[in-house]
mmCIF file of C-alpha atoms and ligand atoms in Angstrom:
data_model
loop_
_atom_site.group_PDB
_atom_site.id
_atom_site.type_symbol
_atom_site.label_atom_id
_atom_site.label_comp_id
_atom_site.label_asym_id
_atom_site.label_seq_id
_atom_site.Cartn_x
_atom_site.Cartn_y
_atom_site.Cartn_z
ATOM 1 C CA UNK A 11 -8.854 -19.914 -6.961
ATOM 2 C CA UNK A 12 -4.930 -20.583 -5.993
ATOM 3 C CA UNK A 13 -3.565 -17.381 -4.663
ATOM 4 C CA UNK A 14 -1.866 -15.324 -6.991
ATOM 5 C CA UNK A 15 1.235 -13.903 -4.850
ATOM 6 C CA UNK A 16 3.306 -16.739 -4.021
ATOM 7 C CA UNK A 17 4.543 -15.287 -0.340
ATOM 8 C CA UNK A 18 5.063 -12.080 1.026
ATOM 9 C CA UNK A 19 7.845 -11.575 3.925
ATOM 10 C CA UNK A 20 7.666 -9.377 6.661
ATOM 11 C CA UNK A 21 10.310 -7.423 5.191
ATOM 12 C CA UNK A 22 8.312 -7.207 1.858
ATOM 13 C CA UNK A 23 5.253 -5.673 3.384
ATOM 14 C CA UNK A 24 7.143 -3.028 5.273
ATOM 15 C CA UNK A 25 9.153 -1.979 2.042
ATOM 16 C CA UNK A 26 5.841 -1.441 -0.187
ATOM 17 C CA UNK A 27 5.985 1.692 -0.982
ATOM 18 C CA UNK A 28 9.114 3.140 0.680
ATOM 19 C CA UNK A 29 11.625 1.476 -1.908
ATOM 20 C CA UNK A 30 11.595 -0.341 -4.963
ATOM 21 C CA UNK A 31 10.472 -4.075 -4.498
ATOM 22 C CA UNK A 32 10.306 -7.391 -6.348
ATOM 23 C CA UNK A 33 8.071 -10.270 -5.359
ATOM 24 C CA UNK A 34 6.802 -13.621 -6.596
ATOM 25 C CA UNK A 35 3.478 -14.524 -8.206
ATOM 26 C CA UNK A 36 1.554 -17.279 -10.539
ATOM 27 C CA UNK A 37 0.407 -15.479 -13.220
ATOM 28 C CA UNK A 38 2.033 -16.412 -16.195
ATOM 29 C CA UNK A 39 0.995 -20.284 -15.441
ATOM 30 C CA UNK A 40 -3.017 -19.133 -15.648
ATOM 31 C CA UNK A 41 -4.456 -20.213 -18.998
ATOM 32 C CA UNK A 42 -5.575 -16.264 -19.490
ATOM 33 C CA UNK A 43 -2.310 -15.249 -19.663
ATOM 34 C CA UNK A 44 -1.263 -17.789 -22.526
ATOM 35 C CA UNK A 45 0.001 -16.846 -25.877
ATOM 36 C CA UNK A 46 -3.153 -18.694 -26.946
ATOM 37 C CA UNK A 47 -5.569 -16.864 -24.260
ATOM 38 C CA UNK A 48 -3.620 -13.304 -25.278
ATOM 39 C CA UNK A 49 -4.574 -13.887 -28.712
ATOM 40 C CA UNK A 50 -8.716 -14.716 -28.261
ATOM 41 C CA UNK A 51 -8.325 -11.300 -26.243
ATOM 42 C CA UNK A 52 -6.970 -9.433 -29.045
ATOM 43 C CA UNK A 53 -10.013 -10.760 -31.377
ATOM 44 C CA UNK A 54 -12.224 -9.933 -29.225
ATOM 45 C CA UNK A 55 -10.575 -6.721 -28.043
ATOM 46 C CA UNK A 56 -12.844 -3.343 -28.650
ATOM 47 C CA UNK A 57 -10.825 -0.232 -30.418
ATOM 48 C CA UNK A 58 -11.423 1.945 -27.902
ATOM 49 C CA UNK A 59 -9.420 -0.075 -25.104
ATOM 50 C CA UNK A 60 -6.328 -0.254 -26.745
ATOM 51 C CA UNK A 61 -3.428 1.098 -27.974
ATOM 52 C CA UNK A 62 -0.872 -0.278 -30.660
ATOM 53 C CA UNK A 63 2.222 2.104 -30.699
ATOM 54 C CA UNK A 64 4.869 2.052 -33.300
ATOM 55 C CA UNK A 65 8.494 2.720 -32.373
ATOM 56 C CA UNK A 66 11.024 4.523 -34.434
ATOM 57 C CA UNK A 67 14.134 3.002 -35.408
ATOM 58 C CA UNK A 68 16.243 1.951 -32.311
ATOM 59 C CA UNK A 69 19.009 4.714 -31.674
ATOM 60 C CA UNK A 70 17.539 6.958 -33.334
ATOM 61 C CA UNK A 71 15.473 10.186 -32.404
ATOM 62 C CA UNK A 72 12.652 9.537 -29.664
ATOM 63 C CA UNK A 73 9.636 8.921 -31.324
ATOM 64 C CA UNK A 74 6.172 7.120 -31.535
ATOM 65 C CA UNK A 75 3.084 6.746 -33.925
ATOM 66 C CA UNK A 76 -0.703 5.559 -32.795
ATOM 67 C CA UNK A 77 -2.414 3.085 -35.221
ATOM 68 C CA UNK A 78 -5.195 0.260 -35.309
ATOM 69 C CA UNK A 79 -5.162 -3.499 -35.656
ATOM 70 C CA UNK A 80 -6.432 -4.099 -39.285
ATOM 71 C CA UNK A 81 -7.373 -7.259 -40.591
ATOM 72 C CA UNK A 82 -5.241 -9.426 -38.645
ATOM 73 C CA UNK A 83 -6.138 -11.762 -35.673
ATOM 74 C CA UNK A 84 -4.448 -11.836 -32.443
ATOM 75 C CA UNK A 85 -2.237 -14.564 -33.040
ATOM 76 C CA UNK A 86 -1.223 -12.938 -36.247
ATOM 77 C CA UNK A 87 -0.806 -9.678 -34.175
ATOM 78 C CA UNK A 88 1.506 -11.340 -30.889
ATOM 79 C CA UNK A 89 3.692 -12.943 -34.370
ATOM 80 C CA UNK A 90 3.834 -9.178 -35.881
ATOM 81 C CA UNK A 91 5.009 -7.549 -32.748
ATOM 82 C CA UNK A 92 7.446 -10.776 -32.059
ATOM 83 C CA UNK A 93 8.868 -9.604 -35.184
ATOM 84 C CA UNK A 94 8.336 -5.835 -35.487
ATOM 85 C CA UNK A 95 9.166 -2.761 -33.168
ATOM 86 C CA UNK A 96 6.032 -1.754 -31.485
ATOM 87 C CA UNK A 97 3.855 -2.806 -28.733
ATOM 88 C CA UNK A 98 0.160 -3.017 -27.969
ATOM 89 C CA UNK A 99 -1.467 -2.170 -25.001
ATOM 90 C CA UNK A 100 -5.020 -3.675 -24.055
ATOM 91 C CA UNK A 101 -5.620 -0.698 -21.344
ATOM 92 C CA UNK A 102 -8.129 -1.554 -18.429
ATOM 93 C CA UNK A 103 -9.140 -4.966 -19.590
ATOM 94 C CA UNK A 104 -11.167 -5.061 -16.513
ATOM 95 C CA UNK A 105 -13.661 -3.819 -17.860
ATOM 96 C CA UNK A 106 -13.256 -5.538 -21.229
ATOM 97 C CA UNK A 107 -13.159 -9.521 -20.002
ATOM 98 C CA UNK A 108 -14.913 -10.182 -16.386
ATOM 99 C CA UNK A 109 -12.196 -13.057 -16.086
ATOM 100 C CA UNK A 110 -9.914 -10.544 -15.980
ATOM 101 C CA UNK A 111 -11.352 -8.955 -13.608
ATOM 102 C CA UNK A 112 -12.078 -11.560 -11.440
ATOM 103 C CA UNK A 113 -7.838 -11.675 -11.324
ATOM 104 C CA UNK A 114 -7.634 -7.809 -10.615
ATOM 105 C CA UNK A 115 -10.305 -8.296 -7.957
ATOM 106 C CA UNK A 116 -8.473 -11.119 -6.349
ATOM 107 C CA UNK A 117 -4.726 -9.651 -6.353
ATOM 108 C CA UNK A 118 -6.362 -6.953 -4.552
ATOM 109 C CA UNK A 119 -8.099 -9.204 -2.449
ATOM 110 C CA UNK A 120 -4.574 -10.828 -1.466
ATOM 111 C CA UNK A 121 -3.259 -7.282 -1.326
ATOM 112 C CA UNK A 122 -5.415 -6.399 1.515
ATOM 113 C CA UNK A 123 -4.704 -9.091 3.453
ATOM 114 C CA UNK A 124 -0.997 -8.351 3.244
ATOM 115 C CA UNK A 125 -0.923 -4.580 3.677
ATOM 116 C CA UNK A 126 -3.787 -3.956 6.186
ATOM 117 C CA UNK A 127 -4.958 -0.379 5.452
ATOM 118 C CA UNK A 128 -3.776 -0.069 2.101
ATOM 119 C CA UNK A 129 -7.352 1.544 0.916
ATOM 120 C CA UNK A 130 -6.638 1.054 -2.842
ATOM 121 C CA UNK A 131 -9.796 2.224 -5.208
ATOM 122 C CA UNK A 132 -10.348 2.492 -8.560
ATOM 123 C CA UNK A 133 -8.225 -0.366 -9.552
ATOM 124 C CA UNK A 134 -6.709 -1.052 -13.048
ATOM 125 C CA UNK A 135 -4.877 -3.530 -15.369
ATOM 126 C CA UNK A 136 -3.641 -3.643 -18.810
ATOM 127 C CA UNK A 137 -1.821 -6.220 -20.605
ATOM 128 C CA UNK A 138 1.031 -5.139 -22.300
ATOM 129 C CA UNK A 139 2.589 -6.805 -25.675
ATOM 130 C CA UNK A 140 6.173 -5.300 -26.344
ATOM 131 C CA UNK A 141 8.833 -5.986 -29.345
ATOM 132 C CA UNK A 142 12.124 -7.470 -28.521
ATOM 133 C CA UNK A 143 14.102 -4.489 -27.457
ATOM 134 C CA UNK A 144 11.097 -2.017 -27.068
ATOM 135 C CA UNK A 145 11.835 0.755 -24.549
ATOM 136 C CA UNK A 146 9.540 2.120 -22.932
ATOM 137 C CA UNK A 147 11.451 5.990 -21.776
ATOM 138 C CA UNK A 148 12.236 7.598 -18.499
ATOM 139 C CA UNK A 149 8.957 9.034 -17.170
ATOM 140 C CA UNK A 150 6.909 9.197 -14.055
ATOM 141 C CA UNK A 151 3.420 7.952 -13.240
ATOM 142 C CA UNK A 152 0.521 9.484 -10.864
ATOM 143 C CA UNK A 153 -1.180 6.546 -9.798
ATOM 144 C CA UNK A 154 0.501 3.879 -7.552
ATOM 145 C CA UNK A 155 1.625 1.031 -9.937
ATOM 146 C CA UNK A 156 2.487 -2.296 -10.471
ATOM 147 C CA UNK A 157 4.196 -4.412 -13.095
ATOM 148 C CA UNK A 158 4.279 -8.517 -13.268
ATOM 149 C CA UNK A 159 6.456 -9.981 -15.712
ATOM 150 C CA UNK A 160 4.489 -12.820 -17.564
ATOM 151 C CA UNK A 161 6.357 -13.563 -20.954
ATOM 152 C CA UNK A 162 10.068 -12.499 -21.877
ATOM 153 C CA UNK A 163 12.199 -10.294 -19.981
ATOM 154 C CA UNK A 164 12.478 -6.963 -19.493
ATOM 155 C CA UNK A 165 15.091 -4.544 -17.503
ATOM 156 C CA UNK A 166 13.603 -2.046 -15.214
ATOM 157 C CA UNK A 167 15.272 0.445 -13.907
ATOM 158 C CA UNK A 168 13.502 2.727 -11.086
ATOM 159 C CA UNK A 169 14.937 5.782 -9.757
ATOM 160 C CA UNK A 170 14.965 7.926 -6.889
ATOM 161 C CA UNK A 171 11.986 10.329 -6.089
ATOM 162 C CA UNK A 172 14.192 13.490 -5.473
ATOM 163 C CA UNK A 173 16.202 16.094 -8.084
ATOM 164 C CA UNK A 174 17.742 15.584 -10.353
ATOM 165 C CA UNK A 175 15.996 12.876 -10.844
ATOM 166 C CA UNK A 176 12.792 14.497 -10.776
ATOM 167 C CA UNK A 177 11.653 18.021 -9.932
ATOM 168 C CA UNK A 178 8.363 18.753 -7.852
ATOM 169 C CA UNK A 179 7.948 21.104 -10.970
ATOM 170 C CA UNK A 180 7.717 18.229 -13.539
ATOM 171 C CA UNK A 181 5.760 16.143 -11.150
ATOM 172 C CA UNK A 182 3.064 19.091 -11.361
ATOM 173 C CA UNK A 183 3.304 19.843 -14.958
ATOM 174 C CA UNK A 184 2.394 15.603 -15.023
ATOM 175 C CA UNK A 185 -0.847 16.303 -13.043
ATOM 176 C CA UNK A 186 -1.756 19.369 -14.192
ATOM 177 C CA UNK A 187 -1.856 18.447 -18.092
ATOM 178 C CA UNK A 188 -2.708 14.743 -17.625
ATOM 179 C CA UNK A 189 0.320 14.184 -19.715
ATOM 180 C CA UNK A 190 3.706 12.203 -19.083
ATOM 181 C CA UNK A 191 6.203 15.174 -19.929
ATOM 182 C CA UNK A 192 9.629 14.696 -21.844
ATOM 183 C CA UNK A 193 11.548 14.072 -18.864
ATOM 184 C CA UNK A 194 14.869 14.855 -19.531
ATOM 185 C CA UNK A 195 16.954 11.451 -18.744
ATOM 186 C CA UNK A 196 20.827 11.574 -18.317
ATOM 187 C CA UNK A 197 22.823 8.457 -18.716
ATOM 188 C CA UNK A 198 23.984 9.408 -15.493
ATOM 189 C CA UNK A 199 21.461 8.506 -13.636
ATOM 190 C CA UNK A 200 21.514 4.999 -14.034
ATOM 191 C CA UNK A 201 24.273 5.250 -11.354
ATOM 192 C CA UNK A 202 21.330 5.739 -9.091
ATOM 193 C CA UNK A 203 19.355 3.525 -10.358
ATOM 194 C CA UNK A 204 17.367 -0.037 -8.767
ATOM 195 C CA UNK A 205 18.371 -2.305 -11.421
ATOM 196 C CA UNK A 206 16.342 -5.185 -12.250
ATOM 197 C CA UNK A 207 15.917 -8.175 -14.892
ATOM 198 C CA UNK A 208 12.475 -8.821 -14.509
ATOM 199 C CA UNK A 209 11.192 -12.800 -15.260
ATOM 200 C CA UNK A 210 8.341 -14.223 -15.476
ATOM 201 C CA UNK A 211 6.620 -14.885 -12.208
ATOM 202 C CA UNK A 212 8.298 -11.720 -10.955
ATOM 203 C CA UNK A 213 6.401 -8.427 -10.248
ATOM 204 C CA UNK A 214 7.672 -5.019 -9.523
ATOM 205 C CA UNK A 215 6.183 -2.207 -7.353
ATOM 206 C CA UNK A 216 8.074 0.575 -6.850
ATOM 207 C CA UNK A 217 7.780 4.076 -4.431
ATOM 208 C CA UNK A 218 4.871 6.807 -5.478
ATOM 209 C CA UNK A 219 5.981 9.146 -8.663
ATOM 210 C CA UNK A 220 9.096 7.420 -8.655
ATOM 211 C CA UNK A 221 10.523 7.674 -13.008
ATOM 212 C CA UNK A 222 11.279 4.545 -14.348
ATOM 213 C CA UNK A 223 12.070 2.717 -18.000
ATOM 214 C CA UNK A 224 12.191 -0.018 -19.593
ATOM 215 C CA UNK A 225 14.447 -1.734 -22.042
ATOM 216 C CA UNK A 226 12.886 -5.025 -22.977
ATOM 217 C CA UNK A 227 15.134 -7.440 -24.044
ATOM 218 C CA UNK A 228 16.005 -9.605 -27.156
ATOM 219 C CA UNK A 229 12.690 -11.344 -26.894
ATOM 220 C CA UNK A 230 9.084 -10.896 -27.165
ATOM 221 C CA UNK A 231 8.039 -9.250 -24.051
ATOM 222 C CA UNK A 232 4.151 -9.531 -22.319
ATOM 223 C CA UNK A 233 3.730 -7.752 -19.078
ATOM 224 C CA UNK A 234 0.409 -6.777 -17.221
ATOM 225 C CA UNK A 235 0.315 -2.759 -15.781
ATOM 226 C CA UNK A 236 -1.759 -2.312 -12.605
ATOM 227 C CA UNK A 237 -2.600 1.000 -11.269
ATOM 228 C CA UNK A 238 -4.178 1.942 -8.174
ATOM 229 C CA UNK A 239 -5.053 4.975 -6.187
ATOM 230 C CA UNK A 240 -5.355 5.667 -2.066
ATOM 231 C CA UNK A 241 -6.703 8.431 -0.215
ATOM 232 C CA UNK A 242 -3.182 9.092 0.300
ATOM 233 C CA UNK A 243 -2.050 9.337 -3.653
ATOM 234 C CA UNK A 244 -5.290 11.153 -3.938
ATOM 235 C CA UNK A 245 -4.265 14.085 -2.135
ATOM 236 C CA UNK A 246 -0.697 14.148 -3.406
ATOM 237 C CA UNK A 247 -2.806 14.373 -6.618
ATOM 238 C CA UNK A 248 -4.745 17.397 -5.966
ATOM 239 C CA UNK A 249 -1.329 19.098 -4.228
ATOM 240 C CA UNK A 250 0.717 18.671 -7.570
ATOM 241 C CA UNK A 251 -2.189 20.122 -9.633
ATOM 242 C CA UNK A 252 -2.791 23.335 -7.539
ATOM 243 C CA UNK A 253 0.702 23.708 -7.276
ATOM 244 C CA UNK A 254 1.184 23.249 -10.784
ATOM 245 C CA UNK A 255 -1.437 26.214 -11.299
ATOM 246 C CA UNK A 256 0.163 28.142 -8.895
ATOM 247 C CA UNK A 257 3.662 28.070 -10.615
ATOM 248 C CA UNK A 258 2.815 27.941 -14.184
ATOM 249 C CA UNK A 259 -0.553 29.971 -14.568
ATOM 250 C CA UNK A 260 -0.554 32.604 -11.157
ATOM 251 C CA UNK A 261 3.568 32.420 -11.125
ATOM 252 C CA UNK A 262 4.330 31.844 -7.703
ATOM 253 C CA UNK A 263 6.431 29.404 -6.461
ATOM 254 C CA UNK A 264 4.380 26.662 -4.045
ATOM 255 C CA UNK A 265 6.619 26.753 -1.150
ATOM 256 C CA UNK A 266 5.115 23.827 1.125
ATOM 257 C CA UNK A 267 4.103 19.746 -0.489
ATOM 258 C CA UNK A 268 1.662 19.274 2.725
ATOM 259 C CA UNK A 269 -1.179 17.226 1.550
ATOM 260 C CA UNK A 270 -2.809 18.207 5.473
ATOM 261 C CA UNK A 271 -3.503 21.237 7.525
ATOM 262 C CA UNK A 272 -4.822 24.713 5.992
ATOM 263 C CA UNK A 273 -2.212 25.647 3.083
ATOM 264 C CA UNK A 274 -3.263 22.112 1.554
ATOM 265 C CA UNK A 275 -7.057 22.851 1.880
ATOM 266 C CA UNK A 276 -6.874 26.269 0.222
ATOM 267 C CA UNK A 277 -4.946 24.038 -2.660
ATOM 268 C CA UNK A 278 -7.661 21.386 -2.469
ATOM 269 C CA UNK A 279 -10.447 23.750 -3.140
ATOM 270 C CA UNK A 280 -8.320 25.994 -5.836
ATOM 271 C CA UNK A 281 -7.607 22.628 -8.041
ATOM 272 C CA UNK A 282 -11.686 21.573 -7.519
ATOM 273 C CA UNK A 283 -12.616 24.867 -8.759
ATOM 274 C CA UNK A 284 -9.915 24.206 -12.001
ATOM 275 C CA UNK A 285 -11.723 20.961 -12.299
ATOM 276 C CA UNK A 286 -15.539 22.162 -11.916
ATOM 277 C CA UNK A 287 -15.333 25.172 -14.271
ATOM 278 C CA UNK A 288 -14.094 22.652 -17.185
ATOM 279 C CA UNK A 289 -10.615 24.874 -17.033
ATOM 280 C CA UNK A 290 -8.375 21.910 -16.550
ATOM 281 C CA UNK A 291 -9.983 19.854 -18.868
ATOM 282 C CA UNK A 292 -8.982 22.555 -21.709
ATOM 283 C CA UNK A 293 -5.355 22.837 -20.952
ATOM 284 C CA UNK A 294 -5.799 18.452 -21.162
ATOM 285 C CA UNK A 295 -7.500 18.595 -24.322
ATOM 286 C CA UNK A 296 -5.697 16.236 -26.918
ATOM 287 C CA UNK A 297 -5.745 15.128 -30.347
ATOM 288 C CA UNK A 298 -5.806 10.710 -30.764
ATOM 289 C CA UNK A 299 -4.741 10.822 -34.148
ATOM 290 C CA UNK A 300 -5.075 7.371 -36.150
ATOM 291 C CA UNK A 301 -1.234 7.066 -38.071
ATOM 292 C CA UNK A 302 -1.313 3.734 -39.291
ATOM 293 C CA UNK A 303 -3.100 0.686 -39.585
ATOM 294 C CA UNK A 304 -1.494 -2.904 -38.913
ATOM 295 C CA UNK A 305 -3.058 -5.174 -41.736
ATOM 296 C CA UNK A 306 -1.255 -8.472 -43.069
ATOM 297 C CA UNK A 307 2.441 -7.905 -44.524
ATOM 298 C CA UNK A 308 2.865 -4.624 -43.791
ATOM 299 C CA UNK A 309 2.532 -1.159 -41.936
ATOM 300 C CA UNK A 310 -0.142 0.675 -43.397
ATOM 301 C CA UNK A 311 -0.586 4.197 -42.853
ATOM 302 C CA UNK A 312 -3.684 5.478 -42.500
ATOM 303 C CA UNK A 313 -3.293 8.196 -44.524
ATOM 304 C CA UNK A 314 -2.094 5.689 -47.703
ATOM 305 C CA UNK A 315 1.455 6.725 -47.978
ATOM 306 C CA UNK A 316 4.103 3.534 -46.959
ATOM 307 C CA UNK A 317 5.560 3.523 -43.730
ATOM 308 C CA UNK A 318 8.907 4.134 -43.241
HETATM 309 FE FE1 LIG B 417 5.171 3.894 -15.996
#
């Protein structure tokens, strides 16, 4: 199989991680990653992988409803988003398509080669299908992550990992109810901003935790999403989460971010405990609520009424 990173320089490998990086890759000219081979994954996609997401009007208050693909095929569905505001996501299709995973297992393949002692497990990718001028809003991610540019173009901004940008508070409130937050974004920030128009053939990695959006552009947009985890992002993990307990549910402020040395292993075991007695997983229980239903000509809410 022909690689899928194009080249990596020795500047590139040292600034994984440590600063927001671009580099080249192949994977918009593989046959899976066609509008046609997008679409036979859409028929054949299972409900419970994916996500379709629609957007509320563009300027207007932040908002977005869940729904289902309804009697439309794929093809129909890339041509509804093309002209629509909403955007599909085919989460872990890994596990959906072995092809697909044959890709994921070779990137990380190539990975490995290029940052000896990365130590990346539990691998994942999603394909996402975005309207022309879809945003996706200022948040911040847990997992170490990845995003390649395969149709349209998108801007991505990324910005830095320290207030006011974002708070070790939010960062906890993140891991502790398995939920991105509304992180409060100010205009403002952009001034601090990496600042890129991603292309096809062009794929983004950017520093741990660091929040980031997206403002597609006038264009139908397909990107793939890769997550990863280390040992490393593991234990940042379980810090964030027993801190978050610490501050929100025992009120005291966590004074040290060590993910080593005593302090952390007290933290370790207090967040395992959370986990094992089924405690975390209440404050993360959530409602997936159906809202609408794409089906030929029109958005149709699930409930009956017309969309707006
Ligand atoms: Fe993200």
């Amino acid at each position: 199989m022909q690689p899928v990173f194009e080249s990596w320089t020795a500047e590139e490998r040292t600034a994984w991680g440590s600063r927001p990086c671009v580099l080249r890759h192949r994977l918009h000219e593989q046959p899976l990653f066609s509008l046609d081979g997008l679409a036979a994954l859409i028929d054949a996609y299972p409900k419970e992988h994916y996500s379709l997401i629609h957007m509320g009007a563009q300027g207007g208050r932040r908002f977005w409803r869940e729904g289902e693909l309804g009697d439309i095929n794929g093809r129909e569905t890339i041509d509804a988003i093309a002209g629509g505001r909403m955007w599909l996501n085919l989460r872990r299709v890994m596990l959906v398509d072995p092809r697909y995973r044959a890709v994921l297992e070779g990137i990380f393949a190539e990975l490995d080669g290029y940052l000896p002692g990365l130590g990346a497990f539990e691998p994942s990718i999603g394909i996402l299908i975005s309207s022309p001028n879809a945003q996706v809003y200022y948040h911040a991610d847990l997992p170490g992550q990845a995003l390649w540019q395969v149709h349209g173009r998108k801007r991505l901004y990324v910005y830095p990992v320290e207030p006011p940008f974002l708070a070790p508070e939010q960062l906890e409130d993140i891991a502790l109810y398995g939920i991105e937050v509304d992180m409060a974004y100010e205009p403002g920030f952009d001034e601090g901003a990496f600042v890129h128009e991603l292309v096809p053939g062009e794929m983004a990695h950017w520093p741990l935790n660091a929040p980031h959006r997206i403002e597609n552009l006038d264009c139908l947009n397909v990107s793939m999403t890769m997550e990863y985890w280390t040992d490393d992002i593991r234990r940042r993990h379980m810090l964030n989460v027993a801190n978050g307990i610490l501050r929100r549910h025992m009120h005291v402020a966590p004074r040290s971010r060590a993910t080593s040395g005593p302090a952390f292993l007290a933290k370790a075991a207090l967040q395992a405990g959370a986990r094992r007695s089924g405690w975390l997983d209440g404050l993360r229980a959530k409602r997936r609520l159906i809202e609408f239903r794409l089906d030929r000509g029109a958005l149709v809410p699930a409930s009956g009424e017309k969309a707006a």
